[in-house]
């Protein structure tokens, strides 16, 4: 039986009691940087851009969590296969009962929302004012002010604090981050190298959105014709624009953000001790499904010419890749993605399907409310 992607995510302003899910909330600090607040009109215009940018970056984070949960699912299937001494992959597993990824968010201020494959008991939020999150707590989200606890509990940690607060987060996280944890930073004021060095980990992904700020005017006016974010998500042109990997977009980071997603998924498999051939199989199932033209193999990720060590034994595991270098240097995957539009088109379809599924769910819920 083919695994069906589970779609969750609803606006917290709506009361869908039967669905144990929440939106992903991400704070970003773009609004607090490089904007002259003495010019009120200009500042208001900047706020419009930042509001849209915030939600675009949240969309990117949400699809990343969806994809990583699928990688986690397939990796767990391999363990079950090994334990049962079977020769075939178990084709289906109830995703409600196996241990899924735990998501941590450090910071909670100017927020964005996006559909995300997250159950409430998988989401941890650390903020200086946890008492303001009673609504989230009531839905099962773990809210507190304890950044160290986030490092103990979570697999993916989103850092969403203001520039002047990063030093405190750095103090809490330094030395506590485990090798298998992924840091996803929304701190636009700090470059990737600084964050990597400050936290003493190379497993860092930096949200990419600076190039979108100056080209988002086409949606500023349109936004205010919508009453809710849900209506905005139903706008195909906005969803197309927010997709991080469309070459037609003005953002120049589409390839590097996708590379960091795929290499981080590969690192997850490596830390599970999964062989190269099985890792490539998992990545094909998640990132490259329905593409019979070219499948992932080890040549996509390693090359002696480019400093990414090549080992020919497919039964061995991949090396652990430095995500900092992946995002600033040309990797073997860079070349492959630039020469293979089928992989990019497949990721685009997954991205759009998340919103289609969400909108279908919203319509069904609306119909139920009217009955």
Coordinates of C-alpha atoms in Angstrom, one line a residue:
X1 CA 0.0 0.0 0.0
X2 CA 1.4 3.3 -1.0
X3 CA 1.9 5.8 1.8
X4 CA -0.4 8.7 1.6
X5 CA 0.9 12.1 2.8
X6 CA -0.9 13.2 5.8
X7 CA -2.0 16.8 5.7
X8 CA -2.5 18.8 8.8
X9 CA -2.4 22.5 9.7
X10 CA -5.2 24.8 10.6
X11 CA -5.4 28.3 11.8
X12 CA -5.5 28.5 15.5
X13 CA -8.3 31.1 15.3
X14 CA -10.5 28.3 14.1
X15 CA -11.8 25.6 16.5
X16 CA -11.3 22.3 14.8
X17 CA -11.5 20.2 18.0
X18 CA -11.2 16.8 16.2
X19 CA -7.8 17.6 14.6
X20 CA -4.8 17.5 16.9
X21 CA -2.6 19.8 15.0
X22 CA -1.3 23.3 14.8
X23 CA 0.4 25.7 12.4
X24 CA 4.1 26.1 12.5
X25 CA 4.9 29.5 14.0
X26 CA 8.2 31.1 13.1
X27 CA 9.5 34.5 14.2
X28 CA 11.8 36.4 12.0
X29 CA 13.8 39.6 12.6
X30 CA 13.8 41.1 9.1
X31 CA 11.3 43.8 10.2
X32 CA 13.7 45.0 12.9
X33 CA 16.6 45.5 10.5
X34 CA 17.5 48.0 7.8
X35 CA 14.2 49.9 8.1
X36 CA 13.9 53.5 9.1
X37 CA 11.0 53.8 11.5
X38 CA 11.2 57.6 11.4
X39 CA 9.4 57.5 8.1
X40 CA 6.0 56.0 9.0
X41 CA 4.8 55.5 5.5
X42 CA 8.0 53.7 4.5
X43 CA 7.9 51.6 7.7
X44 CA 4.3 50.5 7.0
X45 CA 5.3 49.5 3.5
X46 CA 8.2 47.6 4.9
X47 CA 5.9 45.8 7.4
X48 CA 3.7 44.6 4.5
X49 CA 6.7 43.1 2.8
X50 CA 7.9 41.6 6.0
X51 CA 4.6 40.0 6.7
X52 CA 4.6 38.3 3.4
X53 CA 8.2 37.3 3.6
X54 CA 7.6 35.9 7.1
X55 CA 4.9 33.6 5.7
X56 CA 7.0 32.6 2.6
X57 CA 9.9 31.6 4.9
X58 CA 7.4 29.7 7.1
X59 CA 6.2 27.9 4.0
X60 CA 9.8 26.8 3.3
X61 CA 10.2 25.6 6.9
X62 CA 6.9 23.7 6.7
X63 CA 7.7 21.7 3.6
X64 CA 11.1 20.9 5.1
X65 CA 9.4 19.4 8.1
X66 CA 7.1 17.4 5.9
X67 CA 10.0 16.0 3.8
X68 CA 12.1 15.2 6.9
X69 CA 9.2 13.4 8.5
X70 CA 8.9 11.3 5.4
X71 CA 12.7 10.5 5.5
X72 CA 12.3 9.6 9.2
X73 CA 9.4 7.3 8.3
X74 CA 11.3 5.4 5.7
X75 CA 14.4 5.2 8.0
X76 CA 12.2 3.7 10.7
X77 CA 10.8 1.2 8.3
X78 CA 14.3 -0.1 7.6
X79 CA 14.9 -0.7 11.3
X80 CA 11.6 -2.6 11.5
X81 CA 12.6 -4.7 8.5
X82 CA 15.9 -5.5 10.2
X83 CA 14.3 -6.4 13.5
X84 CA 11.8 -8.7 11.8
X85 CA 14.6 -10.3 9.6
X86 CA 12.5 -9.8 6.5
X87 CA 13.9 -9.3 3.0
X88 CA 11.3 -6.6 1.9
X89 CA 10.6 -3.1 3.0
X90 CA 7.4 -3.0 5.1
X91 CA 5.0 -1.2 2.7
X92 CA 2.9 0.6 5.3
X93 CA 3.1 1.7 8.9
X94 CA 0.6 3.8 10.8
X95 CA 2.3 7.1 11.1
X96 CA 0.4 7.8 14.3
X97 CA 2.2 5.1 16.3
X98 CA 5.8 5.4 15.3
X99 CA 8.1 7.9 16.9
X100 CA 8.1 11.0 14.7
X101 CA 10.5 14.0 14.7
X102 CA 10.2 16.5 17.5
X103 CA 10.3 20.1 16.5
X104 CA 11.6 22.9 18.7
X105 CA 11.1 26.7 18.3
X106 CA 13.2 29.1 20.2
X107 CA 11.6 32.6 20.1
X108 CA 8.1 33.7 19.7
X109 CA 7.3 37.2 18.6
X110 CA 6.5 38.5 15.1
X111 CA 5.0 35.3 13.8
X112 CA 4.3 33.7 10.5
X113 CA 2.1 30.7 9.9
X114 CA 2.1 27.8 7.4
X115 CA 0.7 24.4 7.0
X116 CA 3.1 21.9 8.5
X117 CA 3.2 18.1 9.2
X118 CA 3.4 18.6 13.0
X119 CA 1.2 17.1 15.8
X120 CA 0.8 19.3 18.9
X121 CA 2.7 16.9 21.2
X122 CA 5.7 17.0 18.8
X123 CA 6.1 20.8 19.0
X124 CA 8.1 22.5 21.7
X125 CA 8.3 26.3 22.1
X126 CA 10.8 28.1 24.3
X127 CA 10.0 31.8 24.8
X128 CA 10.7 34.4 27.5
X129 CA 6.9 34.7 28.1
X130 CA 5.4 31.2 28.0
X131 CA 2.5 32.4 30.0
X132 CA 1.2 34.2 26.9
X133 CA 0.8 30.9 25.0
X134 CA -2.1 29.4 27.0
X135 CA -4.1 28.7 23.8
X136 CA -1.2 26.6 22.4
X137 CA -0.8 24.8 25.7
X138 CA -4.4 23.9 25.7
X139 CA -3.9 22.2 22.4
X140 CA -1.0 20.1 23.7
X141 CA 2.0 22.2 22.6
X142 CA 4.8 22.1 25.1
X143 CA 5.6 25.8 26.0
X144 CA 8.2 26.9 28.4
X145 CA 11.3 29.1 28.8
X146 CA 14.1 26.5 28.7
X147 CA 16.3 26.5 25.6
X148 CA 18.5 23.7 27.0
X149 CA 15.4 21.5 27.3
X150 CA 14.8 22.1 23.6
X151 CA 18.2 20.6 22.8
X152 CA 17.4 17.6 24.9
X153 CA 14.0 16.9 23.3
X154 CA 14.0 18.0 19.7
X155 CA 15.4 16.8 16.4
X156 CA 15.0 20.0 14.5
X157 CA 15.5 23.4 16.2
X158 CA 14.2 26.6 14.7
X159 CA 16.0 29.7 16.1
X160 CA 13.7 32.7 15.7
X161 CA 15.0 35.3 18.0
X162 CA 15.8 39.0 17.5
X163 CA 19.5 39.9 16.8
X164 CA 20.2 41.1 20.3
X165 CA 18.8 37.9 21.8
X166 CA 21.0 35.5 19.9
X167 CA 23.9 35.8 22.3
X168 CA 21.7 34.4 25.1
X169 CA 20.5 31.5 22.9
X170 CA 24.2 30.9 21.9
X171 CA 25.1 30.6 25.6
X172 CA 22.3 28.1 26.3
X173 CA 22.9 26.0 23.2
X174 CA 26.7 25.9 22.9
X175 CA 27.9 22.4 23.9
X176 CA 24.4 21.0 24.2
X177 CA 23.7 20.4 20.5
X178 CA 23.9 16.8 19.5
X179 CA 25.3 15.6 16.2
X180 CA 21.9 14.4 14.9
X181 CA 20.2 17.7 15.6
X182 CA 19.4 20.2 12.8
X183 CA 19.5 23.9 13.5
X184 CA 17.3 26.0 11.2
X185 CA 18.1 29.7 11.7
X186 CA 15.9 32.6 10.9
X187 CA 18.4 35.1 12.3
X188 CA 18.9 37.3 9.2
X189 CA 21.4 39.6 10.9
X190 CA 23.9 36.8 11.5
X191 CA 25.6 35.0 8.6
X192 CA 25.8 31.2 8.4
X193 CA 29.5 31.1 9.3
X194 CA 28.9 33.1 12.5
X195 CA 26.0 30.9 13.5
X196 CA 27.9 27.7 12.8
X197 CA 30.9 28.8 14.8
X198 CA 28.8 30.2 17.6
X199 CA 26.9 27.0 18.2
X200 CA 29.8 24.7 17.5
X201 CA 27.9 22.6 14.9
X202 CA 28.0 22.3 11.1
X203 CA 24.4 21.0 10.9
X204 CA 22.9 24.4 10.3
X205 CA 20.5 25.6 7.7
X206 CA 19.9 29.3 7.2
X207 CA 16.5 30.5 5.9
X208 CA 16.9 32.2 2.6
X209 CA 14.7 35.2 1.9
X210 CA 16.8 38.4 1.6
X211 CA 16.4 38.5 -2.2
X212 CA 12.6 38.3 -2.0
X213 CA 12.3 41.5 0.1
X214 CA 12.8 43.9 -2.8
X215 CA 10.5 42.0 -5.2
X216 CA 7.4 41.3 -3.2
X217 CA 5.4 44.4 -4.1
X218 CA 3.1 42.6 -6.5
X219 CA 1.5 40.9 -3.5
X220 CA 1.3 43.8 -1.1
X221 CA -1.9 45.2 -2.5
X222 CA -3.4 41.8 -3.1
X223 CA -2.8 40.8 0.5
X224 CA -5.3 43.3 1.8
X225 CA -8.1 42.0 -0.3
X226 CA -7.9 38.8 1.8
X227 CA -9.3 38.6 5.3
X228 CA -7.3 35.6 6.4
X229 CA -4.0 33.8 5.6
X230 CA -6.1 30.8 4.5
X231 CA -7.5 32.9 1.6
X232 CA -3.9 33.9 0.7
X233 CA -2.9 30.3 0.6
X234 CA -5.7 29.6 -1.9
X235 CA -4.1 32.1 -4.3
X236 CA -2.2 29.9 -6.8
X237 CA 0.0 32.9 -7.8
X238 CA 1.2 33.4 -4.2
X239 CA 1.9 29.7 -3.7
X240 CA 3.9 29.7 -6.9
X241 CA 5.8 32.7 -5.8
X242 CA 6.5 31.3 -2.4
X243 CA 8.0 28.0 -3.8
X244 CA 11.7 28.1 -2.9
X245 CA 12.9 26.2 -5.9
X246 CA 11.2 27.7 -8.9
X247 CA 13.8 29.0 -11.3
X248 CA 11.4 31.7 -12.5
X249 CA 11.5 33.2 -9.0
X250 CA 13.7 36.2 -8.3
X251 CA 15.2 34.4 -5.4
X252 CA 18.7 33.1 -6.2
X253 CA 18.7 30.7 -3.3
X254 CA 16.4 28.0 -4.6
X255 CA 19.1 25.5 -5.4
X256 CA 21.1 26.0 -2.2
X257 CA 18.1 25.7 0.2
X258 CA 17.1 22.5 -1.6
X259 CA 20.6 21.2 -1.4
X260 CA 20.8 21.8 2.3
X261 CA 17.4 20.0 2.8
X262 CA 18.6 16.9 0.9
X263 CA 22.1 16.8 2.5
X264 CA 20.5 17.1 5.9
X265 CA 18.2 14.2 5.1
X266 CA 21.3 12.3 4.0
X267 CA 23.0 13.1 7.3
X268 CA 20.0 11.7 9.1
X269 CA 20.3 8.4 7.3
X270 CA 24.1 8.3 8.0
X271 CA 23.5 8.8 11.7
X272 CA 21.0 5.9 11.6
X273 CA 23.8 3.7 10.1
X274 CA 21.9 3.3 6.8
X275 CA 24.0 2.2 3.9
X276 CA 24.5 4.3 0.8
X277 CA 22.3 2.3 -1.5
X278 CA 19.4 2.3 1.1
X279 CA 20.0 6.0 1.7
X280 CA 19.6 6.8 -2.0
X281 CA 16.5 4.6 -2.1
X282 CA 15.0 6.7 0.8
X283 CA 15.9 10.0 -0.8
X284 CA 14.3 8.8 -4.1
X285 CA 11.1 7.9 -2.3
X286 CA 10.9 11.3 -0.6
X287 CA 12.5 13.8 -2.9
X288 CA 12.5 12.1 -6.3
X289 CA 9.3 10.1 -6.5
X290 CA 7.7 9.4 -9.9
X291 CA 10.9 10.3 -11.7
X292 CA 12.0 7.4 -13.8
X293 CA 14.5 9.4 -15.8
X294 CA 17.3 9.7 -13.3
X295 CA 17.4 8.4 -9.7
X296 CA 19.7 9.5 -6.9
X297 CA 22.9 7.5 -6.5
X298 CA 26.1 8.3 -4.7
X299 CA 27.5 10.3 -7.6
X300 CA 24.9 13.0 -6.8
X301 CA 26.5 13.7 -3.4
X302 CA 30.2 12.8 -3.5
X303 CA 33.0 13.7 -5.9
X304 CA 36.8 13.6 -5.4
X305 CA 37.2 16.6 -7.7
X306 CA 35.0 18.9 -5.6
X307 CA 36.3 17.8 -2.2
X308 CA 33.3 15.7 -1.3
X309 CA 35.0 12.3 -0.6
X310 CA 34.0 9.5 -2.9
X311 CA 33.8 6.0 -1.6
X312 CA 32.8 3.2 -4.0
X313 CA 31.4 0.8 -1.5
X314 CA 27.6 1.2 -1.6
X315 CA 27.2 -0.9 1.5
X316 CA 29.1 1.6 3.6
X317 CA 27.5 4.7 4.9
X318 CA 27.9 8.3 3.5
X319 CA 30.2 10.7 5.3
X320 CA 28.5 13.3 7.5
X321 CA 28.3 16.4 5.4
X322 CA 29.0 19.9 6.6
X323 CA 25.8 21.9 5.8
X324 CA 27.7 25.2 6.1
X325 CA 29.9 24.2 3.2
X326 CA 27.0 22.8 1.2
X327 CA 25.3 26.2 1.3
X328 CA 28.3 28.3 0.3
X329 CA 30.2 26.0 -2.1
X330 CA 29.3 24.2 -5.3
X331 CA 28.6 20.6 -4.5
X332 CA 28.1 17.5 -6.7
X333 CA 24.4 17.9 -6.1
X334 CA 24.5 21.5 -7.4
X335 CA 25.6 20.3 -10.8
X336 CA 23.0 17.5 -10.9
X337 CA 20.1 19.7 -9.9
X338 CA 21.1 22.3 -12.5
X339 CA 21.1 19.6 -15.2
X340 CA 18.0 17.8 -14.1
X341 CA 14.7 19.7 -14.1
X342 CA 12.7 16.5 -13.3
X343 CA 13.9 16.5 -9.7
X344 CA 13.0 20.1 -9.2
X345 CA 9.6 19.7 -10.8
X346 CA 8.9 16.8 -8.5
X347 CA 9.7 18.9 -5.4
X348 CA 7.5 21.6 -6.8
X349 CA 4.6 19.2 -7.0
X350 CA 5.1 18.1 -3.4
X351 CA 5.1 21.7 -2.3
X352 CA 2.0 22.6 -4.2
X353 CA 0.2 19.4 -3.0
X354 CA 0.7 20.4 0.6
X355 CA -1.4 23.5 0.0
X356 CA -3.9 21.7 -2.1
X357 CA -4.5 19.2 0.6
X358 CA -4.7 21.9 3.2
X359 CA -7.3 23.9 1.2
X360 CA -9.3 20.7 0.6
X361 CA -9.3 20.1 4.3
X362 CA -10.4 23.7 5.0
X363 CA -13.3 23.3 2.6
X364 CA -14.4 20.1 4.1
X365 CA -14.2 21.6 7.6
X366 CA -16.3 24.6 6.4
X367 CA -18.9 22.3 4.9
X368 CA -19.1 20.4 8.2
X369 CA -19.6 23.6 10.1
X370 CA -22.5 24.5 7.9
X371 CA -24.3 21.2 8.5

